[in-house]
PDB file of C-alpha atoms in Angstrom:
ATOM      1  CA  UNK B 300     -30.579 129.774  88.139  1.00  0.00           C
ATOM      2  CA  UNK B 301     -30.341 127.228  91.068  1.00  0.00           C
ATOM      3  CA  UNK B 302     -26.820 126.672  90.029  1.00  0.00           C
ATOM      4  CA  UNK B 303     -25.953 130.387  91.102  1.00  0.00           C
ATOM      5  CA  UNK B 304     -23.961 131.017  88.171  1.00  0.00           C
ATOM      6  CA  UNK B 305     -24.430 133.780  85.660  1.00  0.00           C
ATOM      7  CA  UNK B 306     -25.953 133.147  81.985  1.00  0.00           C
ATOM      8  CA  UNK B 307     -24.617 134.798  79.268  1.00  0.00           C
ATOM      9  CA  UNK B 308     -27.088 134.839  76.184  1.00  0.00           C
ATOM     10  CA  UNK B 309     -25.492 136.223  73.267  1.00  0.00           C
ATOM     11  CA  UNK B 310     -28.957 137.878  71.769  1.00  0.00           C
ATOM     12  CA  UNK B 311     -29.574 137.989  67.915  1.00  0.00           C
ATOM     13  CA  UNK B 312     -30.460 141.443  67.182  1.00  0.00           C
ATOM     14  CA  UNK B 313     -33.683 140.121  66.075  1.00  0.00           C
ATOM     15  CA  UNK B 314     -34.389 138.293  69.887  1.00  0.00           C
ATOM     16  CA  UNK B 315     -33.044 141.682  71.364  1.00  0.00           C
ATOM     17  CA  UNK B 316     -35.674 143.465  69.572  1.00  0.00           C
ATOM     18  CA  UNK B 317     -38.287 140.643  70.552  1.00  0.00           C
ATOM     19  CA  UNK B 318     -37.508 140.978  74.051  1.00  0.00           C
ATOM     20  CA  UNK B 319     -38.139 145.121  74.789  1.00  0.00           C
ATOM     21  CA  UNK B 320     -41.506 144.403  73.541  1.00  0.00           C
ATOM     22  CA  UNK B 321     -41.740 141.709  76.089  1.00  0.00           C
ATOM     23  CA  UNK B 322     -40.442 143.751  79.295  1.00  0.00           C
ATOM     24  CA  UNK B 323     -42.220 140.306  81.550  1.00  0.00           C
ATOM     25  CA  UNK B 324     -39.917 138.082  79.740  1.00  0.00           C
ATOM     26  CA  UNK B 325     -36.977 140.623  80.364  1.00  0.00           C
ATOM     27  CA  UNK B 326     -37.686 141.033  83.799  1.00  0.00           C
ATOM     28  CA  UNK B 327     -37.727 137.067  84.766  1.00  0.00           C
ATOM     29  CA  UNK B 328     -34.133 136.634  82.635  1.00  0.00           C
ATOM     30  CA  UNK B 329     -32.801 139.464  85.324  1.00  0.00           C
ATOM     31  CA  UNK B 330     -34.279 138.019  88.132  1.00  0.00           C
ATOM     32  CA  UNK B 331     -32.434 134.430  86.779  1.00  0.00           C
ATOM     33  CA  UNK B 332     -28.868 136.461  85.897  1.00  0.00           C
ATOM     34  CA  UNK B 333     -29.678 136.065  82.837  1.00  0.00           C
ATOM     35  CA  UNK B 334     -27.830 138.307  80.894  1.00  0.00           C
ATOM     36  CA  UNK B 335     -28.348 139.570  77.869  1.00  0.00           C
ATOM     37  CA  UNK B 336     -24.916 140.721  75.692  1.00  0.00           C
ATOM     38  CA  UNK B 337     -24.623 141.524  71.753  1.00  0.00           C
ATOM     39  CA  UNK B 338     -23.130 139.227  69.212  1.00  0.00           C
ATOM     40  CA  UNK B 339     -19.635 137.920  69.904  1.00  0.00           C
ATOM     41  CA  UNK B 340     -16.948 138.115  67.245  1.00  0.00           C
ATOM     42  CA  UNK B 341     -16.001 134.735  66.296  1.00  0.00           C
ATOM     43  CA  UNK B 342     -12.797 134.260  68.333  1.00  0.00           C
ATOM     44  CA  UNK B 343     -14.301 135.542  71.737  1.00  0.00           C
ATOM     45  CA  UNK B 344     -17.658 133.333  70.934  1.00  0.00           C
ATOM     46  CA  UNK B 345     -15.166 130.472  70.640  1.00  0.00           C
ATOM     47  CA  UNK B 346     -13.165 131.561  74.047  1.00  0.00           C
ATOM     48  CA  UNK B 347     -16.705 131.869  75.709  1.00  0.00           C
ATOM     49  CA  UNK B 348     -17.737 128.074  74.577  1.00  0.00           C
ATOM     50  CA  UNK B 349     -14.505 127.289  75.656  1.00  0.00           C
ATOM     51  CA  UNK B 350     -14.527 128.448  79.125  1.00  0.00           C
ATOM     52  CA  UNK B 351     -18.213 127.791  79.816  1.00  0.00           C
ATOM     53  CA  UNK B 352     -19.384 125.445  82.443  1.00  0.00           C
ATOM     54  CA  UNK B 353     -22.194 124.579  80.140  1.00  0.00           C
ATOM     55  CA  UNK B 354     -23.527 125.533  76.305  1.00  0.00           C
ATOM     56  CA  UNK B 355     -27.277 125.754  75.989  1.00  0.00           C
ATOM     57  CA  UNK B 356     -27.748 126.327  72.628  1.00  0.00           C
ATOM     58  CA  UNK B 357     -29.794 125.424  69.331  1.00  0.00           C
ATOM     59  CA  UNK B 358     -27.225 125.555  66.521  1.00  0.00           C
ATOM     60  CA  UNK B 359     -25.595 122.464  64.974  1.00  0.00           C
ATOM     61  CA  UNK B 360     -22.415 124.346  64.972  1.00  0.00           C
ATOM     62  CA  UNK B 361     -22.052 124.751  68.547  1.00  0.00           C
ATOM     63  CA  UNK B 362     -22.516 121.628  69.467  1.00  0.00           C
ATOM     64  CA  UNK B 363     -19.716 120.225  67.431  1.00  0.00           C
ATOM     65  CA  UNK B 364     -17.479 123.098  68.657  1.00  0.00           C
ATOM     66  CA  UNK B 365     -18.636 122.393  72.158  1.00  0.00           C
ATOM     67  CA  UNK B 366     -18.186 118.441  72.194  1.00  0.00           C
ATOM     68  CA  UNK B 367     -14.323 119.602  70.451  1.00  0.00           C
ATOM     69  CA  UNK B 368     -13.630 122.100  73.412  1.00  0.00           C
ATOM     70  CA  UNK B 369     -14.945 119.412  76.608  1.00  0.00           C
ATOM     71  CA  UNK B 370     -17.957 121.563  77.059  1.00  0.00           C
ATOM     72  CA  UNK B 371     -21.127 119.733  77.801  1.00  0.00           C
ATOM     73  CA  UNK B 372     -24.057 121.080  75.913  1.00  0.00           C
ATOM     74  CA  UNK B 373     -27.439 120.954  76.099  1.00  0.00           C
ATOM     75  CA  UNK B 374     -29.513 121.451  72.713  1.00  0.00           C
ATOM     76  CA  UNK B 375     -32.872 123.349  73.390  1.00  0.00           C
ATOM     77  CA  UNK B 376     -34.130 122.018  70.201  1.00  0.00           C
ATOM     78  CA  UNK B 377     -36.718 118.597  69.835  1.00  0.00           C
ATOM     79  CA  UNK B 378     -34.047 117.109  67.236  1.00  0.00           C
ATOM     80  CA  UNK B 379     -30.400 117.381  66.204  1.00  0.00           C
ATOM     81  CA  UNK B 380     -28.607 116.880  63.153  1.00  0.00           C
ATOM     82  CA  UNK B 381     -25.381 116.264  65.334  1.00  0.00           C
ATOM     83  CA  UNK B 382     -26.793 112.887  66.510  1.00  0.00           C
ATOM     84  CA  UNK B 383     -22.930 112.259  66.742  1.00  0.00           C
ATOM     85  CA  UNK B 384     -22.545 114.480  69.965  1.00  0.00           C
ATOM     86  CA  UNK B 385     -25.664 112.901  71.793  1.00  0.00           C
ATOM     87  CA  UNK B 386     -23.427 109.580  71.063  1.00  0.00           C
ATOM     88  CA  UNK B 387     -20.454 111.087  72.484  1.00  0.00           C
ATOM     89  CA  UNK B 388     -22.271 112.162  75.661  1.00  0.00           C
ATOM     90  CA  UNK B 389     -21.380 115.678  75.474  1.00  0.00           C
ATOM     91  CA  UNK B 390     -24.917 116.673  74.117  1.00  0.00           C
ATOM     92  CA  UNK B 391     -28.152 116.181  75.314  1.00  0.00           C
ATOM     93  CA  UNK B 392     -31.557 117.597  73.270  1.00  0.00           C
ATOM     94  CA  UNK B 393     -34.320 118.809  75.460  1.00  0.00           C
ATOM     95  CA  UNK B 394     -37.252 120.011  73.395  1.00  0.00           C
ATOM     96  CA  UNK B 395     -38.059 123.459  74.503  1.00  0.00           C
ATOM     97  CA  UNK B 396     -39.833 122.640  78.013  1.00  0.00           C
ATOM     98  CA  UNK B 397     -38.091 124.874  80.688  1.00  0.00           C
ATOM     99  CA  UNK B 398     -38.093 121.961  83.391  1.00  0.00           C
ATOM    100  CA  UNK B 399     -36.177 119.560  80.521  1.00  0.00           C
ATOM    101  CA  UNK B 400     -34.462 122.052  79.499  1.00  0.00           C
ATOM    102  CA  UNK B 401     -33.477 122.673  83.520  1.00  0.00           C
ATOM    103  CA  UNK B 402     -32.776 119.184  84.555  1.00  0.00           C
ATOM    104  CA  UNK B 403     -30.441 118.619  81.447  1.00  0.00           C
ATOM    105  CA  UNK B 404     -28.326 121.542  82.830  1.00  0.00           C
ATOM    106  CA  UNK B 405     -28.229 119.912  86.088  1.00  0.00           C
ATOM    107  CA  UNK B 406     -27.026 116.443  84.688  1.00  0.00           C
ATOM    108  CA  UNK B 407     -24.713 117.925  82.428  1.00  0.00           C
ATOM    109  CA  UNK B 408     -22.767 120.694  84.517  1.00  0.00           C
ATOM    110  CA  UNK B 409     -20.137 117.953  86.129  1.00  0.00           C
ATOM    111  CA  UNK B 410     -19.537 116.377  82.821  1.00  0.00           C
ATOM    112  CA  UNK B 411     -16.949 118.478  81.485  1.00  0.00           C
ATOM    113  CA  UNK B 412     -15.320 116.881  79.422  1.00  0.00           C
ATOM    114  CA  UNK B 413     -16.191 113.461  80.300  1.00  0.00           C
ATOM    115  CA  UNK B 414     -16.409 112.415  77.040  1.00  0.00           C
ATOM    116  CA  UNK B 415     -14.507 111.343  73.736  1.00  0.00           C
ATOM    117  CA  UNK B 416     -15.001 113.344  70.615  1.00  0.00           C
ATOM    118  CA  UNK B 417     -16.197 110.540  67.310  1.00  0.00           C
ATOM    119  CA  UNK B 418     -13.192 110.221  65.249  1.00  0.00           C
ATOM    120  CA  UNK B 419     -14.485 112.170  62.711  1.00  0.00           C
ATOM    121  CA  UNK B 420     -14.577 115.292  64.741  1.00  0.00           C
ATOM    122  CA  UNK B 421     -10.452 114.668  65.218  1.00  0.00           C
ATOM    123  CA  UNK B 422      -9.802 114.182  61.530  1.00  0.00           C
ATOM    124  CA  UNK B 423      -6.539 115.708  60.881  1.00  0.00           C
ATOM    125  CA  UNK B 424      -6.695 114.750  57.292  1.00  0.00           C
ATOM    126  CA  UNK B 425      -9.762 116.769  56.333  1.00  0.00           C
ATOM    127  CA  UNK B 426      -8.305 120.024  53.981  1.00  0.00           C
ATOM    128  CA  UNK B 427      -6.932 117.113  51.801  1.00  0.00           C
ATOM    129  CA  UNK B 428     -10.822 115.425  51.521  1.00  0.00           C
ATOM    130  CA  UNK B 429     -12.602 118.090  50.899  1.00  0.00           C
ATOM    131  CA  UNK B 430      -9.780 119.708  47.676  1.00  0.00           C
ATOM    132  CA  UNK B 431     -10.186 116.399  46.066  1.00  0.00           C
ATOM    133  CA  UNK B 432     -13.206 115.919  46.247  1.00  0.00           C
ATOM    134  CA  UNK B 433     -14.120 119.995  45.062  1.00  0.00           C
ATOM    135  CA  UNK B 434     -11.417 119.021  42.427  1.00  0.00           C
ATOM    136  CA  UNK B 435     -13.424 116.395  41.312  1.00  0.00           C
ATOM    137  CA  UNK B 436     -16.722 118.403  41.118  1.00  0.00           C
ATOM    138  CA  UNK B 437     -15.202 121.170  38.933  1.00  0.00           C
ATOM    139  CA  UNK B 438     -14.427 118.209  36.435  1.00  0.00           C
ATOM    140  CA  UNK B 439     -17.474 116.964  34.984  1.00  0.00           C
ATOM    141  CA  UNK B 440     -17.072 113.128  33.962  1.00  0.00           C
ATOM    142  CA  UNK B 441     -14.117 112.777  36.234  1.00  0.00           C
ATOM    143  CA  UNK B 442     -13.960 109.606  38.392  1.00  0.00           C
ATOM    144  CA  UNK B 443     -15.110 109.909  41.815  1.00  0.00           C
ATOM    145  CA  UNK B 444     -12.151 110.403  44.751  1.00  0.00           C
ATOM    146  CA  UNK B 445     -10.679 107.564  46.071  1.00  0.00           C
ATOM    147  CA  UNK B 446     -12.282 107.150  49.990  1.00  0.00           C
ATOM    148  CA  UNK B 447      -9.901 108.533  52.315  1.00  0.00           C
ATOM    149  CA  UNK B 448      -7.849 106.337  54.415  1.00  0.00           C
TER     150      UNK B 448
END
């Protein structure tokens, strides 16, 4: 990468087995320190968002998680369904062009954290939402929840 920083690309098994029968593909992700690693448990994929200069990702999740921790992302995707983290600044969506997808890095590696998470994301009220409103669900006819305050 021009930023001379390694990439870590936690590989679906699927991918993995996509990319031996591509050893071209393989070869150019070494040559960019790209590196290839296996799954992370949940706790060290969360330490590795956490401490990364920058997420380049395609998963909804993620980017929340990302936008939470003061990680800038960039979504290698053409839409999002986290609109909220474009809003934020802490996510921009590329498409899957390798120059976009470049050039997003570059604007968002000095943004860390440069951002405010929307209010929703810092919702320290949300256990309480979602029982009563699964309480109400397992009641048929019951009257909707009251909106949160």
């Amino acid at each position: 990468t021009g930023h001379r920083r390694p990439v870590l690309w936690s590989v679906h098994p699927r991918t993995a087995d996509r990319l031996r029968s591509r050893p071209d593909v393989a070869q150019r992700l070494a040559d960019a320190d790209v590196r290839l690693v296996a799954p992370f448990g949940f706790h060290d994929f969360v330490r590795l968002e956490r401490d990364a200069w920058c997420a380049l990702t395609d998963s909804g999740t993620v980017q929340e998680e990302c936008c939470l921790l003061g990680t800038p992302t960039v979504t290698i995707r053409d839409s999002t369904e986290r609109p909220e983290t474009v809003a934020c600044g802490s996510n921009v969506v590329t498409g899957v062009e390798v120059d976009a997808v470049l050039a997003a890095v570059t604007a968002m590696v000095d943004r860390r954290g440069g951002w405010t998470p929307p209010p929703e994301y810092l919702a320290t009220d949300v256990s309480a939402v979602v029982a009563t409103l699964l309480s109400a669900a397992a009641l048929p006819g019951a009257p909707a929840p009251a909106a949160p305050h």
